[in-house]
């Protein structure tokens, strides 16, 4: 790609009101200050764009993370807007490339409305509609099934909930572009890491995801060269659909997540092998085996604990790694009539504290997207010996 080329040369903006996307919504607050979704038939934003870049050049380079990607999707997170109500709940952008060899479908979606599971099943269903097929997993829109009053005894419900608007504490864009890399873990490496983690930890319940994240977390912390006493924390979301009893159908459309925190020190991660770190992650996730714990978590706000972590990150007390993962999402089953995707990438990674995970193109493979602000940390990351990773 040539220097100085505009990322997006032109756009056209529409609002779709077709059967698959007919019910437009916006966020607002009711008289009591509670956040509500106003279904107003305004439609869903649909943007057509063109770029001067060539698709085949990106494909030949295995789709590295470039500044171009910032322009391939609209912004839907409240930290980029004056108020939460201004952020689009869903926006879709289709970008045509100069060489006509492919397109990019960029999706901006608000977590206020749905989680990653719901988003990808929506995109899969949209593709089925485009191909005039039946929707394989019709969505369940009954939000009440996860309301606290449906899960807890009345005596255990909070007597009141004070609404506190979220405070944007993260930068709208990285102050520096930074240095990005996509780590490709093919299926054989994923299994190798899993078996290593099981052998080292003696725990046969360690999963592929836990083993891969143990490898990445250890490597990131090593590259940052923190003091042994420095606190580190991995933050990620867990899908509760199959953990609830009775299990919640995969068709549930909304948010069915809990936030988990794995805590350690930099020194502990440097001394421990992949197995011990994977066991840390596994033990943290095990709390979700407790049904009473899950129901209690669904009844409380998570803002305070997240604000506390972000405060520690800003003060330099804790080095956090926020994992945005979807290694099991049906990414490569989405087909709007033009063929299935050849890659999935994040439009942007905001800071060194974020890691974005997608399923790889090959069955059982995983793509992990990372970013470092400083070149020396990036080079240190790449220089760490790893088991045949494609980086």
mmCIF file of C-alpha atoms in Angstrom:
data_model
loop_
_atom_site.group_PDB
_atom_site.id
_atom_site.type_symbol
_atom_site.label_atom_id
_atom_site.label_comp_id
_atom_site.label_asym_id
_atom_site.label_seq_id
_atom_site.Cartn_x
_atom_site.Cartn_y
_atom_site.Cartn_z
ATOM 1 C CA UNK A 1 0.000 0.000 0.000
ATOM 2 C CA UNK A 2 1.360 3.405 -0.933
ATOM 3 C CA UNK A 3 2.159 6.034 1.671
ATOM 4 C CA UNK A 4 -0.288 8.893 1.981
ATOM 5 C CA UNK A 5 -3.192 7.081 0.393
ATOM 6 C CA UNK A 6 -6.556 7.924 1.956
ATOM 7 C CA UNK A 7 -7.910 4.984 3.901
ATOM 8 C CA UNK A 8 -11.463 5.492 2.681
ATOM 9 C CA UNK A 9 -11.944 7.481 -0.507
ATOM 10 C CA UNK A 10 -15.703 7.972 -0.240
ATOM 11 C CA UNK A 11 -18.856 6.867 1.562
ATOM 12 C CA UNK A 12 -22.612 6.759 1.133
ATOM 13 C CA UNK A 13 -24.864 6.420 4.176
ATOM 14 C CA UNK A 14 -28.258 4.701 4.212
ATOM 15 C CA UNK A 15 -30.697 3.326 6.758
ATOM 16 C CA UNK A 16 -31.940 -0.195 6.061
ATOM 17 C CA UNK A 17 -35.532 -1.104 6.821
ATOM 18 C CA UNK A 18 -35.651 -4.660 5.469
ATOM 19 C CA UNK A 19 -37.084 -7.697 7.274
ATOM 20 C CA UNK A 20 -33.776 -8.792 8.790
ATOM 21 C CA UNK A 21 -32.977 -5.289 10.071
ATOM 22 C CA UNK A 22 -36.361 -3.589 10.157
ATOM 23 C CA UNK A 23 -36.617 -2.525 13.778
ATOM 24 C CA UNK A 24 -34.301 0.400 14.424
ATOM 25 C CA UNK A 25 -33.484 1.345 18.004
ATOM 26 C CA UNK A 26 -31.720 3.980 20.049
ATOM 27 C CA UNK A 27 -30.686 4.260 23.684
ATOM 28 C CA UNK A 28 -32.391 6.703 26.020
ATOM 29 C CA UNK A 29 -33.096 7.161 29.709
ATOM 30 C CA UNK A 30 -36.573 6.961 31.208
ATOM 31 C CA UNK A 31 -37.965 9.312 33.875
ATOM 32 C CA UNK A 32 -36.262 7.259 36.594
ATOM 33 C CA UNK A 33 -32.866 7.563 34.906
ATOM 34 C CA UNK A 34 -32.786 3.921 33.842
ATOM 35 C CA UNK A 35 -31.302 3.019 30.476
ATOM 36 C CA UNK A 36 -33.939 1.874 27.991
ATOM 37 C CA UNK A 37 -33.976 0.814 24.347
ATOM 38 C CA UNK A 38 -36.408 2.788 22.215
ATOM 39 C CA UNK A 39 -37.501 0.724 19.188
ATOM 40 C CA UNK A 40 -38.483 3.510 16.814
ATOM 41 C CA UNK A 41 -38.351 2.048 13.275
ATOM 42 C CA UNK A 42 -35.518 4.422 12.389
ATOM 43 C CA UNK A 43 -33.694 1.613 10.616
ATOM 44 C CA UNK A 44 -30.092 0.469 10.897
ATOM 45 C CA UNK A 45 -27.226 2.543 9.529
ATOM 46 C CA UNK A 46 -25.713 1.008 6.393
ATOM 47 C CA UNK A 47 -22.663 2.634 4.830
ATOM 48 C CA UNK A 48 -21.190 1.994 1.379
ATOM 49 C CA UNK A 49 -17.540 2.994 1.034
ATOM 50 C CA UNK A 50 -14.617 2.653 -1.357
ATOM 51 C CA UNK A 51 -10.883 2.550 -0.691
ATOM 52 C CA UNK A 52 -7.800 3.036 -2.841
ATOM 53 C CA UNK A 53 -6.156 -0.051 -1.334
ATOM 54 C CA UNK A 54 -5.990 -3.409 -3.098
ATOM 55 C CA UNK A 55 -7.604 -6.443 -1.508
ATOM 56 C CA UNK A 56 -5.117 -8.904 -2.995
ATOM 57 C CA UNK A 57 -2.188 -7.042 -1.427
ATOM 58 C CA UNK A 58 -3.796 -7.420 1.996
ATOM 59 C CA UNK A 59 -4.522 -11.091 1.353
ATOM 60 C CA UNK A 60 -0.945 -11.780 0.233
ATOM 61 C CA UNK A 61 0.278 -10.171 3.472
ATOM 62 C CA UNK A 62 -2.202 -12.319 5.488
ATOM 63 C CA UNK A 63 -4.227 -9.275 6.535
ATOM 64 C CA UNK A 64 -1.865 -7.489 8.938
ATOM 65 C CA UNK A 65 -3.485 -4.859 11.159
ATOM 66 C CA UNK A 66 -3.189 -1.518 9.339
ATOM 67 C CA UNK A 67 -4.361 2.047 9.900
ATOM 68 C CA UNK A 68 -6.748 1.428 7.003
ATOM 69 C CA UNK A 69 -8.877 -0.763 9.277
ATOM 70 C CA UNK A 70 -9.908 2.232 11.404
ATOM 71 C CA UNK A 71 -12.013 3.366 8.453
ATOM 72 C CA UNK A 72 -13.623 0.006 7.683
ATOM 73 C CA UNK A 73 -16.202 0.165 10.479
ATOM 74 C CA UNK A 74 -18.185 2.922 12.132
ATOM 75 C CA UNK A 75 -17.675 3.691 15.809
ATOM 76 C CA UNK A 76 -20.325 2.348 18.174
ATOM 77 C CA UNK A 77 -18.763 2.587 21.630
ATOM 78 C CA UNK A 78 -19.899 5.329 23.995
ATOM 79 C CA UNK A 79 -16.326 6.461 24.742
ATOM 80 C CA UNK A 80 -16.232 7.934 21.233
ATOM 81 C CA UNK A 81 -19.403 9.998 21.685
ATOM 82 C CA UNK A 82 -20.599 12.874 23.827
ATOM 83 C CA UNK A 83 -23.259 10.657 25.391
ATOM 84 C CA UNK A 84 -24.244 7.013 25.406
ATOM 85 C CA UNK A 85 -27.434 7.841 23.497
ATOM 86 C CA UNK A 86 -25.399 9.164 20.543
ATOM 87 C CA UNK A 87 -23.640 5.845 19.920
ATOM 88 C CA UNK A 88 -25.113 3.629 17.210
ATOM 89 C CA UNK A 89 -26.503 0.342 18.466
ATOM 90 C CA UNK A 90 -25.652 -1.282 15.149
ATOM 91 C CA UNK A 91 -23.930 0.061 12.069
ATOM 92 C CA UNK A 92 -22.743 -1.905 9.051
ATOM 93 C CA UNK A 93 -20.257 -0.681 6.466
ATOM 94 C CA UNK A 94 -19.367 -2.403 3.206
ATOM 95 C CA UNK A 95 -16.104 -1.220 1.659
ATOM 96 C CA UNK A 96 -15.111 -1.998 -1.919
ATOM 97 C CA UNK A 97 -11.413 -2.283 -2.762
ATOM 98 C CA UNK A 98 -9.686 -0.693 -5.738
ATOM 99 C CA UNK A 99 -8.839 -3.990 -7.439
ATOM 100 C CA UNK A 100 -12.378 -5.375 -7.103
ATOM 101 C CA UNK A 101 -11.018 -8.619 -5.638
ATOM 102 C CA UNK A 102 -12.980 -8.468 -2.400
ATOM 103 C CA UNK A 103 -14.931 -6.404 0.080
ATOM 104 C CA UNK A 104 -14.725 -5.655 3.798
ATOM 105 C CA UNK A 105 -17.848 -5.851 5.938
ATOM 106 C CA UNK A 106 -17.318 -3.696 9.016
ATOM 107 C CA UNK A 107 -19.708 -4.054 11.927
ATOM 108 C CA UNK A 108 -20.014 -1.669 14.865
ATOM 109 C CA UNK A 109 -22.290 -2.976 17.602
ATOM 110 C CA UNK A 110 -23.097 -1.858 21.119
ATOM 111 C CA UNK A 111 -22.575 -4.252 24.025
ATOM 112 C CA UNK A 112 -25.519 -2.513 25.664
ATOM 113 C CA UNK A 113 -27.751 -4.465 23.281
ATOM 114 C CA UNK A 114 -25.969 -7.744 22.628
ATOM 115 C CA UNK A 115 -22.799 -9.682 23.282
ATOM 116 C CA UNK A 116 -20.399 -11.165 20.737
ATOM 117 C CA UNK A 117 -22.266 -14.476 20.654
ATOM 118 C CA UNK A 118 -25.509 -12.734 19.684
ATOM 119 C CA UNK A 119 -23.757 -10.486 17.166
ATOM 120 C CA UNK A 120 -22.133 -13.311 15.222
ATOM 121 C CA UNK A 121 -25.291 -15.409 15.182
ATOM 122 C CA UNK A 122 -27.144 -12.330 13.929
ATOM 123 C CA UNK A 123 -24.597 -11.913 11.123
ATOM 124 C CA UNK A 124 -24.892 -15.602 10.283
ATOM 125 C CA UNK A 125 -28.701 -15.272 10.162
ATOM 126 C CA UNK A 126 -28.434 -12.135 8.025
ATOM 127 C CA UNK A 127 -26.319 -14.086 5.554
ATOM 128 C CA UNK A 128 -28.910 -16.868 5.479
ATOM 129 C CA UNK A 129 -31.592 -14.284 4.698
ATOM 130 C CA UNK A 130 -29.433 -12.832 1.921
ATOM 131 C CA UNK A 131 -29.207 -16.311 0.394
ATOM 132 C CA UNK A 132 -32.977 -16.807 0.824
ATOM 133 C CA UNK A 133 -32.479 -19.642 3.296
ATOM 134 C CA UNK A 134 -34.303 -20.312 6.539
ATOM 135 C CA UNK A 135 -32.659 -18.852 9.623
ATOM 136 C CA UNK A 136 -30.956 -21.831 11.269
ATOM 137 C CA UNK A 137 -31.169 -20.370 14.787
ATOM 138 C CA UNK A 138 -34.158 -18.014 15.199
ATOM 139 C CA UNK A 139 -33.352 -15.529 17.990
ATOM 140 C CA UNK A 140 -34.997 -15.551 21.403
ATOM 141 C CA UNK A 141 -35.742 -11.947 22.395
ATOM 142 C CA UNK A 142 -37.189 -12.688 25.839
ATOM 143 C CA UNK A 143 -34.817 -10.587 27.935
ATOM 144 C CA UNK A 144 -36.771 -11.266 31.122
ATOM 145 C CA UNK A 145 -35.225 -14.733 31.509
ATOM 146 C CA UNK A 146 -32.051 -13.120 32.872
ATOM 147 C CA UNK A 147 -33.717 -10.489 35.033
ATOM 148 C CA UNK A 148 -32.582 -10.787 38.667
ATOM 149 C CA UNK A 149 -36.167 -11.189 39.878
ATOM 150 C CA UNK A 150 -36.419 -14.342 37.758
ATOM 151 C CA UNK A 151 -33.226 -15.827 39.197
ATOM 152 C CA UNK A 152 -33.142 -14.847 42.877
ATOM 153 C CA UNK A 153 -35.439 -15.002 45.855
ATOM 154 C CA UNK A 154 -37.046 -11.633 46.598
ATOM 155 C CA UNK A 155 -35.093 -11.292 49.866
ATOM 156 C CA UNK A 156 -31.797 -11.443 47.945
ATOM 157 C CA UNK A 157 -32.670 -8.746 45.422
ATOM 158 C CA UNK A 158 -31.102 -5.290 45.844
ATOM 159 C CA UNK A 159 -33.620 -2.823 47.263
ATOM 160 C CA UNK A 160 -32.528 -0.069 44.899
ATOM 161 C CA UNK A 161 -30.083 0.484 42.088
ATOM 162 C CA UNK A 162 -28.552 3.910 41.627
ATOM 163 C CA UNK A 163 -27.819 4.761 38.021
ATOM 164 C CA UNK A 164 -24.309 6.119 37.520
ATOM 165 C CA UNK A 165 -23.435 7.118 33.932
ATOM 166 C CA UNK A 166 -20.226 5.393 32.811
ATOM 167 C CA UNK A 167 -17.188 7.644 32.826
ATOM 168 C CA UNK A 168 -14.989 7.411 29.736
ATOM 169 C CA UNK A 169 -11.502 6.683 31.035
ATOM 170 C CA UNK A 170 -9.867 5.168 27.963
ATOM 171 C CA UNK A 171 -8.526 7.284 25.084
ATOM 172 C CA UNK A 172 -10.733 7.652 22.032
ATOM 173 C CA UNK A 173 -7.834 6.611 19.837
ATOM 174 C CA UNK A 174 -4.308 5.484 20.633
ATOM 175 C CA UNK A 175 -2.043 8.487 21.161
ATOM 176 C CA UNK A 176 0.409 6.645 18.940
ATOM 177 C CA UNK A 177 -0.350 4.228 16.148
ATOM 178 C CA UNK A 178 1.734 1.557 17.813
ATOM 179 C CA UNK A 179 2.997 -1.743 16.447
ATOM 180 C CA UNK A 180 0.561 -4.560 15.719
ATOM 181 C CA UNK A 181 0.914 -8.235 15.029
ATOM 182 C CA UNK A 182 -1.429 -11.145 14.430
ATOM 183 C CA UNK A 183 -0.316 -14.396 16.062
ATOM 184 C CA UNK A 184 -1.667 -17.396 14.195
ATOM 185 C CA UNK A 185 -1.974 -20.550 16.282
ATOM 186 C CA UNK A 186 -2.771 -23.383 13.881
ATOM 187 C CA UNK A 187 -4.694 -26.401 15.164
ATOM 188 C CA UNK A 188 -1.574 -28.466 15.819
ATOM 189 C CA UNK A 189 0.032 -25.710 17.917
ATOM 190 C CA UNK A 190 -3.206 -25.193 19.858
ATOM 191 C CA UNK A 191 -3.292 -28.893 20.702
ATOM 192 C CA UNK A 192 0.408 -28.897 21.538
ATOM 193 C CA UNK A 193 -0.080 -26.026 23.992
ATOM 194 C CA UNK A 194 -3.129 -27.708 25.503
ATOM 195 C CA UNK A 195 -1.320 -30.997 26.062
ATOM 196 C CA UNK A 196 1.678 -29.164 27.526
ATOM 197 C CA UNK A 197 -0.587 -27.256 29.916
ATOM 198 C CA UNK A 198 -2.383 -30.445 30.970
ATOM 199 C CA UNK A 199 0.899 -32.259 31.552
ATOM 200 C CA UNK A 200 2.491 -29.428 33.525
ATOM 201 C CA UNK A 201 -0.579 -28.654 35.635
ATOM 202 C CA UNK A 202 -1.816 -32.216 36.092
ATOM 203 C CA UNK A 203 -5.301 -30.903 35.310
ATOM 204 C CA UNK A 204 -7.016 -32.655 32.400
ATOM 205 C CA UNK A 205 -9.791 -30.034 32.406
ATOM 206 C CA UNK A 206 -7.574 -27.255 31.033
ATOM 207 C CA UNK A 207 -9.003 -26.071 27.702
ATOM 208 C CA UNK A 208 -7.396 -24.946 24.458
ATOM 209 C CA UNK A 209 -8.447 -21.344 25.120
ATOM 210 C CA UNK A 210 -6.877 -21.384 28.591
ATOM 211 C CA UNK A 211 -3.617 -22.822 27.252
ATOM 212 C CA UNK A 212 -3.364 -20.295 24.406
ATOM 213 C CA UNK A 213 -4.148 -17.360 26.691
ATOM 214 C CA UNK A 214 -1.562 -18.565 29.206
ATOM 215 C CA UNK A 215 1.050 -18.531 26.430
ATOM 216 C CA UNK A 216 0.044 -15.054 25.202
ATOM 217 C CA UNK A 217 -0.233 -13.507 28.685
ATOM 218 C CA UNK A 218 3.191 -14.793 29.750
ATOM 219 C CA UNK A 219 4.717 -13.512 26.520
ATOM 220 C CA UNK A 220 3.114 -10.041 26.756
ATOM 221 C CA UNK A 221 4.211 -9.544 30.367
ATOM 222 C CA UNK A 222 7.750 -10.683 29.530
ATOM 223 C CA UNK A 223 7.928 -8.151 26.679
ATOM 224 C CA UNK A 224 6.818 -5.288 28.950
ATOM 225 C CA UNK A 225 9.742 -6.042 31.312
ATOM 226 C CA UNK A 226 7.869 -5.259 34.539
ATOM 227 C CA UNK A 227 9.312 -5.562 38.028
ATOM 228 C CA UNK A 228 8.627 -8.960 39.653
ATOM 229 C CA UNK A 229 6.333 -7.348 42.246
ATOM 230 C CA UNK A 230 4.189 -5.531 39.678
ATOM 231 C CA UNK A 231 0.535 -6.602 39.820
ATOM 232 C CA UNK A 232 -0.892 -8.055 36.615
ATOM 233 C CA UNK A 233 -4.471 -8.930 35.775
ATOM 234 C CA UNK A 234 -6.185 -10.678 32.882
ATOM 235 C CA UNK A 235 -9.760 -9.513 32.286
ATOM 236 C CA UNK A 236 -12.168 -11.404 30.039
ATOM 237 C CA UNK A 237 -15.838 -12.242 29.626
ATOM 238 C CA UNK A 238 -17.400 -15.679 30.029
ATOM 239 C CA UNK A 239 -20.567 -16.753 28.213
ATOM 240 C CA UNK A 240 -23.154 -17.967 30.730
ATOM 241 C CA UNK A 241 -25.609 -19.565 28.302
ATOM 242 C CA UNK A 242 -24.410 -23.133 28.800
ATOM 243 C CA UNK A 243 -23.348 -22.594 32.414
ATOM 244 C CA UNK A 244 -26.787 -21.758 33.757
ATOM 245 C CA UNK A 245 -28.987 -24.595 35.000
ATOM 246 C CA UNK A 246 -31.196 -25.142 33.186
ATOM 247 C CA UNK A 247 -28.988 -24.041 30.301
ATOM 248 C CA UNK A 248 -29.977 -20.952 28.357
ATOM 249 C CA UNK A 249 -30.562 -21.559 24.663
ATOM 250 C CA UNK A 250 -27.850 -20.397 22.266
ATOM 251 C CA UNK A 251 -30.621 -18.467 20.533
ATOM 252 C CA UNK A 252 -30.862 -16.010 23.458
ATOM 253 C CA UNK A 253 -30.276 -12.559 21.952
ATOM 254 C CA UNK A 254 -28.732 -10.104 24.369
ATOM 255 C CA UNK A 255 -25.979 -10.122 26.957
ATOM 256 C CA UNK A 256 -25.344 -13.305 28.917
ATOM 257 C CA UNK A 257 -21.850 -12.611 30.192
ATOM 258 C CA UNK A 258 -19.898 -12.348 33.398
ATOM 259 C CA UNK A 259 -16.551 -10.623 33.834
ATOM 260 C CA UNK A 260 -13.657 -12.598 35.260
ATOM 261 C CA UNK A 261 -10.320 -11.399 36.629
ATOM 262 C CA UNK A 262 -7.177 -13.532 36.867
ATOM 263 C CA UNK A 263 -4.661 -11.919 39.229
ATOM 264 C CA UNK A 264 -0.936 -12.534 39.680
ATOM 265 C CA UNK A 265 2.383 -10.702 39.758
ATOM 266 C CA UNK A 266 4.774 -10.307 36.862
ATOM 267 C CA UNK A 267 7.333 -12.386 38.753
ATOM 268 C CA UNK A 268 4.899 -15.266 39.190
ATOM 269 C CA UNK A 269 4.099 -15.339 35.472
ATOM 270 C CA UNK A 270 7.790 -15.296 34.594
ATOM 271 C CA UNK A 271 8.531 -18.221 36.917
ATOM 272 C CA UNK A 272 5.482 -20.314 36.030
ATOM 273 C CA UNK A 273 5.095 -22.421 32.929
ATOM 274 C CA UNK A 274 2.139 -22.431 30.571
ATOM 275 C CA UNK A 275 0.510 -25.182 32.633
ATOM 276 C CA UNK A 276 0.533 -23.260 35.921
ATOM 277 C CA UNK A 277 -0.765 -20.088 34.262
ATOM 278 C CA UNK A 278 -3.480 -22.023 32.416
ATOM 279 C CA UNK A 279 -4.442 -23.565 35.773
ATOM 280 C CA UNK A 280 -4.801 -20.040 37.224
ATOM 281 C CA UNK A 281 -7.196 -19.154 34.425
ATOM 282 C CA UNK A 282 -9.068 -22.449 34.842
ATOM 283 C CA UNK A 283 -9.512 -21.957 38.605
ATOM 284 C CA UNK A 284 -10.885 -18.459 38.031
ATOM 285 C CA UNK A 285 -13.452 -19.772 35.553
ATOM 286 C CA UNK A 286 -14.472 -22.577 37.943
ATOM 287 C CA UNK A 287 -16.419 -20.104 40.102
ATOM 288 C CA UNK A 288 -19.035 -20.196 37.342
ATOM 289 C CA UNK A 289 -19.816 -23.803 38.278
ATOM 290 C CA UNK A 290 -21.646 -22.344 41.297
ATOM 291 C CA UNK A 291 -25.227 -21.545 40.248
ATOM 292 C CA UNK A 292 -25.835 -19.332 43.278
ATOM 293 C CA UNK A 293 -22.735 -17.308 42.378
ATOM 294 C CA UNK A 294 -23.884 -16.832 38.771
ATOM 295 C CA UNK A 295 -27.343 -15.678 39.802
ATOM 296 C CA UNK A 296 -25.929 -13.248 42.326
ATOM 297 C CA UNK A 297 -23.542 -11.827 39.721
ATOM 298 C CA UNK A 298 -26.394 -11.265 37.279
ATOM 299 C CA UNK A 299 -28.165 -9.178 39.922
ATOM 300 C CA UNK A 300 -25.366 -6.689 40.584
ATOM 301 C CA UNK A 301 -23.630 -3.977 38.594
ATOM 302 C CA UNK A 302 -20.054 -4.683 37.507
ATOM 303 C CA UNK A 303 -19.164 -0.997 37.019
ATOM 304 C CA UNK A 304 -17.447 -0.543 40.400
ATOM 305 C CA UNK A 305 -14.993 -3.423 39.999
ATOM 306 C CA UNK A 306 -14.125 -2.400 36.446
ATOM 307 C CA UNK A 307 -13.662 1.239 37.496
ATOM 308 C CA UNK A 308 -11.313 0.060 40.252
ATOM 309 C CA UNK A 309 -9.185 -1.914 37.797
ATOM 310 C CA UNK A 310 -9.089 0.948 35.282
ATOM 311 C CA UNK A 311 -8.045 3.319 38.053
ATOM 312 C CA UNK A 312 -5.158 0.992 38.978
ATOM 313 C CA UNK A 313 -4.153 0.745 35.310
ATOM 314 C CA UNK A 314 -4.100 4.532 34.897
ATOM 315 C CA UNK A 315 -2.072 4.946 38.100
ATOM 316 C CA UNK A 316 0.410 2.312 36.927
ATOM 317 C CA UNK A 317 -0.331 0.026 39.867
ATOM 318 C CA UNK A 318 -1.623 -2.869 37.748
ATOM 319 C CA UNK A 319 -0.781 -4.023 34.227
ATOM 320 C CA UNK A 320 -4.059 -5.330 32.856
ATOM 321 C CA UNK A 321 -4.686 -7.375 29.746
ATOM 322 C CA UNK A 322 -8.251 -7.021 28.492
ATOM 323 C CA UNK A 323 -9.069 -10.036 26.347
ATOM 324 C CA UNK A 324 -11.796 -9.581 23.740
ATOM 325 C CA UNK A 325 -12.299 -13.132 22.614
ATOM 326 C CA UNK A 326 -14.539 -15.029 20.268
ATOM 327 C CA UNK A 327 -12.528 -18.101 19.373
ATOM 328 C CA UNK A 328 -15.733 -20.157 19.060
ATOM 329 C CA UNK A 329 -17.896 -17.639 17.221
ATOM 330 C CA UNK A 330 -19.272 -18.758 13.801
ATOM 331 C CA UNK A 331 -17.150 -16.190 11.965
ATOM 332 C CA UNK A 332 -16.498 -18.349 8.910
ATOM 333 C CA UNK A 333 -20.122 -19.415 8.596
ATOM 334 C CA UNK A 334 -21.217 -15.879 7.696
ATOM 335 C CA UNK A 335 -22.044 -15.689 3.986
ATOM 336 C CA UNK A 336 -24.119 -12.820 2.591
ATOM 337 C CA UNK A 337 -24.057 -14.361 -0.874
ATOM 338 C CA UNK A 338 -20.489 -13.443 -1.804
ATOM 339 C CA UNK A 339 -18.679 -16.348 -0.198
ATOM 340 C CA UNK A 340 -17.386 -16.906 3.304
ATOM 341 C CA UNK A 341 -14.824 -14.593 4.965
ATOM 342 C CA UNK A 342 -11.114 -15.113 4.446
ATOM 343 C CA UNK A 343 -10.143 -13.294 7.664
ATOM 344 C CA UNK A 344 -11.555 -11.423 10.658
ATOM 345 C CA UNK A 345 -9.735 -8.477 12.223
ATOM 346 C CA UNK A 346 -10.418 -5.750 14.788
ATOM 347 C CA UNK A 347 -10.766 -2.229 13.318
ATOM 348 C CA UNK A 348 -8.410 -0.937 15.992
ATOM 349 C CA UNK A 349 -6.656 -2.041 19.174
ATOM 350 C CA UNK A 350 -6.681 0.870 21.581
ATOM 351 C CA UNK A 351 -3.717 0.119 23.807
ATOM 352 C CA UNK A 352 -1.108 -2.338 25.039
ATOM 353 C CA UNK A 353 -3.726 -3.580 27.496
ATOM 354 C CA UNK A 354 -6.010 -5.077 24.830
ATOM 355 C CA UNK A 355 -5.848 -8.408 23.024
ATOM 356 C CA UNK A 356 -8.410 -9.398 20.387
ATOM 357 C CA UNK A 357 -9.043 -13.051 19.517
ATOM 358 C CA UNK A 358 -10.847 -14.587 16.538
ATOM 359 C CA UNK A 359 -11.077 -18.139 15.259
ATOM 360 C CA UNK A 360 -8.487 -18.753 12.565
ATOM 361 C CA UNK A 361 -9.382 -19.726 9.029
ATOM 362 C CA UNK A 362 -8.304 -23.323 9.565
ATOM 363 C CA UNK A 363 -10.456 -25.591 11.723
ATOM 364 C CA UNK A 364 -9.281 -25.471 15.336
ATOM 365 C CA UNK A 365 -6.903 -22.550 14.778
ATOM 366 C CA UNK A 366 -6.899 -19.227 16.637
ATOM 367 C CA UNK A 367 -5.789 -15.711 15.618
ATOM 368 C CA UNK A 368 -4.608 -13.402 18.411
ATOM 369 C CA UNK A 369 -4.192 -9.686 17.640
ATOM 370 C CA UNK A 370 -1.831 -7.674 19.877
ATOM 371 C CA UNK A 371 -0.465 -4.124 19.956
ATOM 372 C CA UNK A 372 2.522 -2.441 21.587
ATOM 373 C CA UNK A 373 3.053 1.310 21.797
ATOM 374 C CA UNK A 374 6.832 1.107 22.133
ATOM 375 C CA UNK A 375 8.958 -0.490 19.448
ATOM 376 C CA UNK A 376 11.324 -1.986 22.037
ATOM 377 C CA UNK A 377 8.452 -3.873 23.702
ATOM 378 C CA UNK A 378 7.195 -5.024 20.312
ATOM 379 C CA UNK A 379 10.639 -6.301 19.305
ATOM 380 C CA UNK A 380 11.032 -8.002 22.683
ATOM 381 C CA UNK A 381 7.676 -9.696 22.167
ATOM 382 C CA UNK A 382 8.719 -11.024 18.757
ATOM 383 C CA UNK A 383 12.093 -12.219 20.030
ATOM 384 C CA UNK A 384 10.668 -14.490 22.747
ATOM 385 C CA UNK A 385 10.990 -18.132 21.733
ATOM 386 C CA UNK A 386 7.647 -19.819 21.091
ATOM 387 C CA UNK A 387 6.602 -23.245 19.784
ATOM 388 C CA UNK A 388 6.448 -22.671 16.017
ATOM 389 C CA UNK A 389 4.066 -19.709 16.149
ATOM 390 C CA UNK A 390 3.338 -17.998 12.849
ATOM 391 C CA UNK A 391 3.923 -14.321 13.658
#
